[in-house]
Amino acid sequence: MLIALLVACAGAVSAHHMEKESIQKRTKPSGEVYRVGDDVPVSKPPVVETSGPRSGEEVYTAKCAMCHGAGIAGAPKVGEASAWTDRIAQGNDILFEHAIKGYQGSAGFMPAKGGCADCSDEEVIAAVEHMLEMLK
Ligand code: HEC
């Protein structure tokens, strides 16, 4: 009887000990501690592409062709000169402004910069110029 009690006790104690150890393991800080002179790994800054502004053709192909290539959602097709006569008559400044700021026309909705959040105004203008060039 006494032995049984001792064994039970020992079991309880060791179970308790195990638990404590696993709690320590689970709650240990995730970072490592570095001392002076250690080779500390420093995260490198992300590599930023500095290739300069994209050409009108690049921007058009990547950001505008999906709508203007096939005439999706009322977008004037680039291959269809008649869809552009009235638009060109407005003057380039209006075309550029509509392309940069977006607008709701009678044919459909042109999103600002064609939805290209990382396009600069200059890149959008270059894309419009490329579109106009393709109409010639
Ligand atoms: C989601 C489809 C869509 C995308 C992407 C898109 N456009 Fe458009 N765009 C339209 C629609 C629709 C119109 C016509 C709106 C109207 O006149 O009713 C339009 C019209 C235009 C016009 C004529 C503006 C005018 O005043 O008549 C220009 C210029 C233009 N888009 C340039 C661009 C350029 C540049 C890009 C890429 C940077 C682009 N679009 C991307 C849908 C799109």
Coordinates of N, CA and C and ligand atoms in Angstrom, one line a residue:
M1 N 0.9 -1.2 0.0 CA 0.0 0.0 0.0 C 0.9 1.3 0.0
L2 N 1.9 1.3 0.9 CA 2.7 2.4 1.0 C 3.5 2.6 -0.3
I3 N 4.0 1.5 -0.9 CA 4.7 1.5 -2.1 C 3.9 2.1 -3.2
A4 N 2.6 1.6 -3.3 CA 1.7 2.1 -4.3 C 1.6 3.6 -4.2
L5 N 1.5 4.1 -3.0 CA 1.3 5.5 -2.7 C 2.5 6.3 -3.2
L6 N 3.7 5.7 -2.9 CA 4.9 6.4 -3.3 C 5.0 6.5 -4.8
V7 N 4.7 5.4 -5.4 CA 4.8 5.4 -6.9 C 3.8 6.4 -7.5
A8 N 2.6 6.4 -6.9 CA 1.7 7.4 -7.4 C 2.2 8.8 -7.2
C9 N 2.8 9.0 -6.0 CA 3.3 10.4 -5.7 C 4.4 10.7 -6.7
A10 N 5.4 9.8 -6.9 CA 6.5 10.0 -7.8 C 5.9 10.4 -9.2
G11 N 4.9 9.6 -9.5 CA 4.3 9.9 -10.9 C 3.8 11.3 -11.0
A12 N 3.1 11.6 -9.9 CA 2.5 13.0 -9.9 C 3.6 14.0 -10.0
V13 N 4.6 13.9 -9.2 CA 5.7 14.8 -9.2 C 6.4 14.9 -10.6
S14 N 6.6 13.8 -11.2 CA 7.3 13.9 -12.4 C 6.4 14.4 -13.5
A15 N 5.1 14.1 -13.4 CA 4.2 14.7 -14.4 C 4.2 16.2 -14.2
H16 N 4.3 16.7 -13.0 CA 4.3 18.1 -12.7 C 5.6 18.7 -13.3
H17 N 6.7 18.0 -13.1 CA 7.9 18.5 -13.6 C 7.9 18.6 -15.1
M18 N 7.4 17.6 -15.8 CA 7.3 17.6 -17.2 C 6.6 18.8 -17.7
E19 N 5.5 19.0 -17.0 CA 4.6 20.1 -17.5 C 5.3 21.4 -17.4
K20 N 6.0 21.6 -16.3 CA 6.8 22.9 -16.1 C 7.8 23.1 -17.3
E21 N 8.5 22.0 -17.6 CA 9.5 22.0 -18.6 C 8.9 22.4 -19.9
S22 N 7.8 21.8 -20.2 CA 7.2 22.0 -21.6 C 6.6 23.4 -21.6
I23 N 6.2 23.9 -20.5 CA 5.7 25.3 -20.5 C 6.9 26.3 -20.7
Q24 N 8.0 26.0 -20.1 CA 9.2 26.8 -20.3 C 9.6 26.8 -21.8
K25 N 9.5 25.6 -22.4 CA 9.8 25.5 -23.8 C 8.9 26.3 -24.6
R26 N 7.6 26.2 -24.3 CA 6.7 26.9 -25.2 C 6.6 28.4 -25.0
T27 N 7.1 28.8 -23.8 CA 7.0 30.3 -23.6 C 8.3 31.0 -23.7
K28 N 9.3 30.2 -24.2 CA 10.6 30.9 -24.3 C 10.6 31.9 -25.4
P29 N 11.3 33.0 -25.2 CA 11.2 34.1 -26.2 C 11.7 33.6 -27.5
S30 N 11.1 34.0 -28.6 CA 11.4 33.5 -29.9 C 12.7 34.0 -30.5
G31 N 13.1 35.2 -30.0 CA 14.4 35.7 -30.6 C 15.6 35.1 -29.9
E32 N 16.7 35.3 -30.6 CA 18.0 34.9 -30.0 C 18.7 36.1 -29.4
V33 N 19.6 35.9 -28.4 CA 20.3 37.0 -27.9 C 21.7 37.0 -28.5
Y34 N 22.1 38.2 -28.9 CA 23.4 38.3 -29.5 C 24.3 39.2 -28.6
R35 N 25.6 38.8 -28.5 CA 26.5 39.6 -27.7 C 27.4 40.4 -28.6
V36 N 28.0 41.4 -28.1 CA 29.0 42.2 -28.9 C 30.0 41.3 -29.6
G37 N 30.2 41.5 -30.8 CA 31.2 40.7 -31.6 C 30.5 39.6 -32.3
D38 N 29.3 39.2 -31.9 CA 28.6 38.2 -32.6 C 28.3 38.6 -34.1
D39 N 28.2 37.6 -34.9 CA 27.9 37.8 -36.3 C 26.4 38.0 -36.4
V40 N 25.9 39.2 -36.3 CA 24.5 39.4 -36.2 C 23.9 39.4 -37.7
P41 N 23.0 38.5 -38.0 CA 22.4 38.6 -39.3 C 21.5 39.8 -39.5
V42 N 21.8 40.6 -40.4 CA 21.0 41.9 -40.7 C 20.2 41.6 -41.9
S43 N 18.9 41.9 -41.8 CA 18.0 41.7 -43.0 C 18.4 42.8 -44.0
K44 N 18.6 42.3 -45.2 CA 19.0 43.3 -46.3 C 17.7 44.0 -46.8
P45 N 17.9 45.3 -47.2 CA 16.7 46.0 -47.7 C 16.3 45.4 -49.0
P46 N 15.0 45.4 -49.3 CA 14.6 44.8 -50.6 C 15.2 45.4 -51.8
V47 N 15.5 44.6 -52.8 CA 16.1 45.2 -54.0 C 15.0 45.9 -54.8
V48 N 15.3 47.2 -55.1 CA 14.3 48.0 -55.8 C 14.8 48.1 -57.2
E49 N 13.9 47.8 -58.2 CA 14.3 47.9 -59.6 C 14.4 49.4 -59.9
T50 N 15.5 49.8 -60.5 CA 15.6 51.2 -60.8 C 15.8 51.3 -62.4
S51 N 14.9 50.6 -63.1 CA 15.1 50.6 -64.5 C 14.5 51.8 -65.2
G52 N 14.0 52.8 -64.4 CA 13.4 54.0 -65.0 C 12.0 53.8 -65.4
P53 N 11.4 54.8 -66.0 CA 10.0 54.7 -66.4 C 9.9 53.6 -67.5
R54 N 8.7 52.9 -67.5 CA 8.5 51.9 -68.6 C 8.0 52.6 -69.8
S55 N 8.3 52.0 -70.9 CA 7.9 52.7 -72.2 C 6.3 52.6 -72.3
G56 N 5.8 53.4 -73.2 CA 4.4 53.4 -73.5 C 3.9 52.1 -73.9
E57 N 4.7 51.4 -74.7 CA 4.3 50.1 -75.2 C 4.3 49.1 -74.1
E58 N 5.3 49.1 -73.2 CA 5.3 48.2 -72.0 C 4.0 48.4 -71.2
V59 N 3.7 49.7 -70.8 CA 2.6 50.0 -70.0 C 1.3 49.5 -70.7
Y60 N 1.2 49.9 -72.0 CA 0.0 49.5 -72.7 C -0.2 48.0 -72.7
T61 N 0.8 47.3 -73.0 CA 0.7 45.8 -73.1 C 0.3 45.2 -71.8
A62 N 0.9 45.7 -70.7 CA 0.7 45.1 -69.4 C -0.6 45.6 -68.7
K63 N -1.0 46.9 -69.0 CA -2.1 47.4 -68.2 C -3.3 47.9 -68.9
C64 N -3.2 48.1 -70.2 CA -4.3 48.7 -71.0 C -4.9 47.7 -72.0
A65 N -4.0 46.9 -72.5 CA -4.4 46.0 -73.7 C -5.6 45.1 -73.3
M66 N -5.6 44.7 -72.0 CA -6.7 43.8 -71.6 C -8.1 44.3 -71.9
C67 N -8.2 45.6 -71.8 CA -9.5 46.3 -72.2 C -9.5 46.8 -73.6
H68 N -8.4 47.6 -73.9 CA -8.4 48.3 -75.2 C -8.0 47.5 -76.4
G69 N -7.4 46.3 -76.1 CA -7.0 45.4 -77.2 C -8.2 44.8 -77.8
A70 N -9.2 44.3 -77.0 CA -10.3 43.6 -77.5 C -11.6 44.4 -77.4
G71 N -11.5 45.6 -76.8 CA -12.7 46.4 -76.7 C -13.6 45.9 -75.6
I72 N -13.0 45.5 -74.4 CA -13.8 44.9 -73.3 C -14.5 46.1 -72.6
A73 N -15.7 45.8 -72.1 CA -16.4 46.8 -71.2 C -16.6 48.1 -71.9
G74 N -16.7 48.2 -73.2 CA -17.0 49.5 -73.8 C -15.7 50.2 -74.2
A75 N -14.5 49.7 -73.8 CA -13.3 50.4 -74.1 C -13.1 50.5 -75.6
P76 N -12.7 51.7 -76.1 CA -12.5 51.9 -77.5 C -11.3 51.0 -77.9
K77 N -11.5 50.2 -79.0 CA -10.4 49.3 -79.4 C -9.3 50.1 -80.1
V78 N -8.1 49.6 -79.8 CA -6.9 50.3 -80.3 C -6.8 50.1 -81.9
G79 N -7.3 49.0 -82.3 CA -7.2 48.8 -83.8 C -8.4 49.4 -84.6
E80 N -9.3 50.1 -83.9 CA -10.5 50.6 -84.6 C -10.5 52.1 -84.6
A81 N -10.0 52.7 -85.7 CA -9.8 54.1 -85.7 C -11.1 54.9 -85.5
S82 N -12.2 54.4 -86.0 CA -13.5 55.1 -86.0 C -13.9 55.3 -84.5
A83 N -13.5 54.4 -83.6 CA -13.9 54.5 -82.2 C -13.1 55.6 -81.5
W84 N -12.1 56.2 -82.3 CA -11.2 57.2 -81.7 C -11.4 58.6 -82.3
T85 N -12.1 58.7 -83.4 CA -12.1 60.0 -84.1 C -12.6 61.1 -83.2
D86 N -13.8 60.9 -82.5 CA -14.3 61.9 -81.6 C -13.5 62.1 -80.4
R87 N -12.8 61.0 -80.0 CA -12.0 61.1 -78.8 C -10.8 62.0 -79.1
I88 N -10.1 61.7 -80.2 CA -8.9 62.4 -80.6 C -9.3 63.9 -80.8
A89 N -10.5 64.2 -81.3 CA -10.9 65.5 -81.6 C -11.0 66.4 -80.3
Q90 N -11.1 65.7 -79.1 CA -11.1 66.5 -77.8 C -9.7 67.1 -77.5
G91 N -8.7 66.5 -78.2 CA -7.4 67.0 -77.9 C -6.7 66.1 -76.9
N92 N -5.3 66.0 -77.1 CA -4.6 65.1 -76.2 C -4.7 65.3 -74.7
D93 N -4.8 66.6 -74.4 CA -4.8 66.9 -72.9 C -6.0 66.2 -72.2
I94 N -7.1 66.2 -72.9 CA -8.3 65.6 -72.3 C -8.1 64.1 -72.3
L95 N -7.5 63.5 -73.3 CA -7.2 62.1 -73.4 C -6.3 61.7 -72.2
F96 N -5.2 62.5 -72.0 CA -4.3 62.2 -71.0 C -5.0 62.3 -69.6
E97 N -5.8 63.4 -69.4 CA -6.4 63.6 -68.2 C -7.4 62.4 -67.9
H98 N -8.2 62.0 -68.9 CA -9.1 60.9 -68.7 C -8.4 59.6 -68.3
A99 N -7.2 59.4 -69.0 CA -6.5 58.2 -68.7 C -5.9 58.2 -67.3
I100 N -5.4 59.4 -66.9 CA -4.8 59.5 -65.6 C -5.8 59.4 -64.4
K101 N -6.8 60.3 -64.6 CA -7.8 60.4 -63.5 C -9.0 59.4 -63.6
G102 N -9.1 58.8 -64.8 CA -10.3 57.9 -65.0 C -11.5 58.8 -65.3
Y103 N -12.5 58.2 -65.9 CA -13.8 58.9 -66.1 C -14.9 57.9 -66.5
Q104 N -16.1 58.4 -66.3 CA -17.2 57.6 -66.7 C -17.8 58.2 -68.0
G105 N -17.7 57.5 -69.1 CA -18.2 58.0 -70.3 C -19.5 57.3 -70.7
S106 N -20.0 57.6 -71.9 CA -21.2 56.9 -72.3 C -21.0 55.5 -72.7
A107 N -19.8 55.2 -73.1 CA -19.5 53.8 -73.5 C -19.1 52.9 -72.4
G108 N -18.6 53.4 -71.3 CA -18.3 52.6 -70.1 C -17.4 53.3 -69.1
F109 N -16.8 52.6 -68.3 CA -16.0 53.2 -67.2 C -14.5 53.0 -67.4
M110 N -13.8 54.1 -67.5 CA -12.3 54.0 -67.7 C -11.7 54.2 -66.3
P111 N -11.1 53.2 -65.7 CA -10.5 53.4 -64.4 C -9.3 54.3 -64.4
A112 N -9.1 55.0 -63.3 CA -7.9 55.9 -63.2 C -6.6 55.1 -63.5
K113 N -5.8 55.6 -64.4 CA -4.6 54.9 -64.8 C -4.8 53.5 -65.3
G114 N -6.0 53.2 -65.7 CA -6.3 51.9 -66.1 C -6.2 50.9 -65.0
G115 N -6.3 51.4 -63.8 CA -6.2 50.5 -62.6 C -4.7 50.2 -62.2
C116 N -3.8 50.8 -62.9 CA -2.4 50.6 -62.6 C -1.9 51.5 -61.5
A117 N -1.9 51.0 -60.2 CA -1.6 51.8 -59.1 C -0.1 52.3 -59.1
D118 N 0.8 51.5 -59.7 CA 2.2 51.9 -59.6 C 2.7 52.6 -60.9
C119 N 1.7 53.0 -61.7 CA 2.1 53.7 -62.9 C 2.2 55.2 -62.6
S120 N 3.2 55.9 -63.1 CA 3.3 57.3 -62.9 C 2.5 58.0 -64.0
D121 N 2.2 59.3 -63.8 CA 1.4 60.0 -64.8 C 2.1 59.9 -66.2
E122 N 3.4 60.1 -66.2 CA 4.2 60.1 -67.4 C 4.1 58.7 -68.1
E123 N 4.1 57.6 -67.3 CA 3.9 56.3 -68.0 C 2.6 56.1 -68.6
V124 N 1.5 56.7 -67.9 CA 0.2 56.6 -68.5 C 0.1 57.4 -69.8
I125 N 0.7 58.6 -69.8 CA 0.7 59.5 -71.0 C 1.4 58.8 -72.1
A126 N 2.6 58.1 -71.8 CA 3.3 57.4 -72.8 C 2.5 56.3 -73.4
A127 N 1.7 55.6 -72.5 CA 0.8 54.5 -73.0 C -0.3 55.1 -73.9
V128 N -0.9 56.2 -73.6 CA -1.9 56.9 -74.5 C -1.2 57.2 -75.8
E129 N 0.0 57.8 -75.7 CA 0.7 58.1 -77.0 C 0.9 56.9 -77.8
H130 N 1.3 55.8 -77.1 CA 1.5 54.5 -77.9 C 0.2 54.1 -78.5
M131 N -0.9 54.2 -77.8 CA -2.2 53.8 -78.4 C -2.6 54.6 -79.6
L132 N -2.3 55.9 -79.5 CA -2.6 56.8 -80.6 C -1.7 56.5 -81.8
E133 N -0.5 56.1 -81.5 CA 0.5 55.8 -82.5 C 0.0 54.5 -83.3
M134 N -0.6 53.6 -82.5 CA -1.0 52.3 -83.1 C -2.2 52.6 -84.1
L135 N -2.9 53.7 -83.9 CA -4.1 54.0 -84.7 C -3.7 54.5 -86.1
K136 N -2.4 54.9 -86.2 CA -2.0 55.5 -87.5 C -1.8 54.5 -88.6
Ligands
HEC1 C1 -11.0 47.9 -67.2 C2 -10.9 48.3 -68.6 C3 -9.9 49.4 -69.0 C4 -8.6 49.4 -68.8 C5 -7.7 48.4 -68.0 C6 -8.1 50.6 -69.4 N1 -9.1 51.3 -70.0 FE1 -9.0 53.0 -71.0 N2 -11.0 53.0 -71.3 C7 -11.9 52.0 -70.8 C8 -13.3 52.4 -71.2 C9 -14.5 51.6 -71.0 C10 -13.2 53.6 -71.9 C11 -14.3 54.4 -72.6 C12 -15.1 55.2 -71.6 C13 -16.2 56.0 -72.3 O1 -15.8 56.8 -73.2 O2 -17.4 55.7 -72.1 C14 -11.8 54.0 -71.9 C15 -11.3 55.1 -72.6 C16 -9.9 55.4 -72.6 C17 -9.4 56.6 -73.4 C18 -10.2 57.6 -74.1 C19 -10.5 58.8 -73.3 C20 -11.5 59.8 -73.9 O3 -11.5 60.9 -73.4 O4 -12.2 59.4 -74.9 C21 -8.0 56.6 -73.2 C22 -7.1 57.6 -73.8 C23 -7.7 55.4 -72.4 N3 -8.9 54.8 -72.1 C24 -6.5 55.1 -72.0 C25 -6.1 54.0 -71.3 C26 -4.8 53.6 -70.8 C27 -3.6 54.4 -71.2 C28 -4.9 52.5 -70.1 C29 -3.7 51.7 -69.4 C30 -2.9 52.5 -68.6 C31 -6.3 52.1 -70.1 N4 -7.0 53.0 -70.8 C32 -6.8 51.0 -69.4 C33 -11.6 50.9 -70.1 C34 -10.3 50.6 -69.7

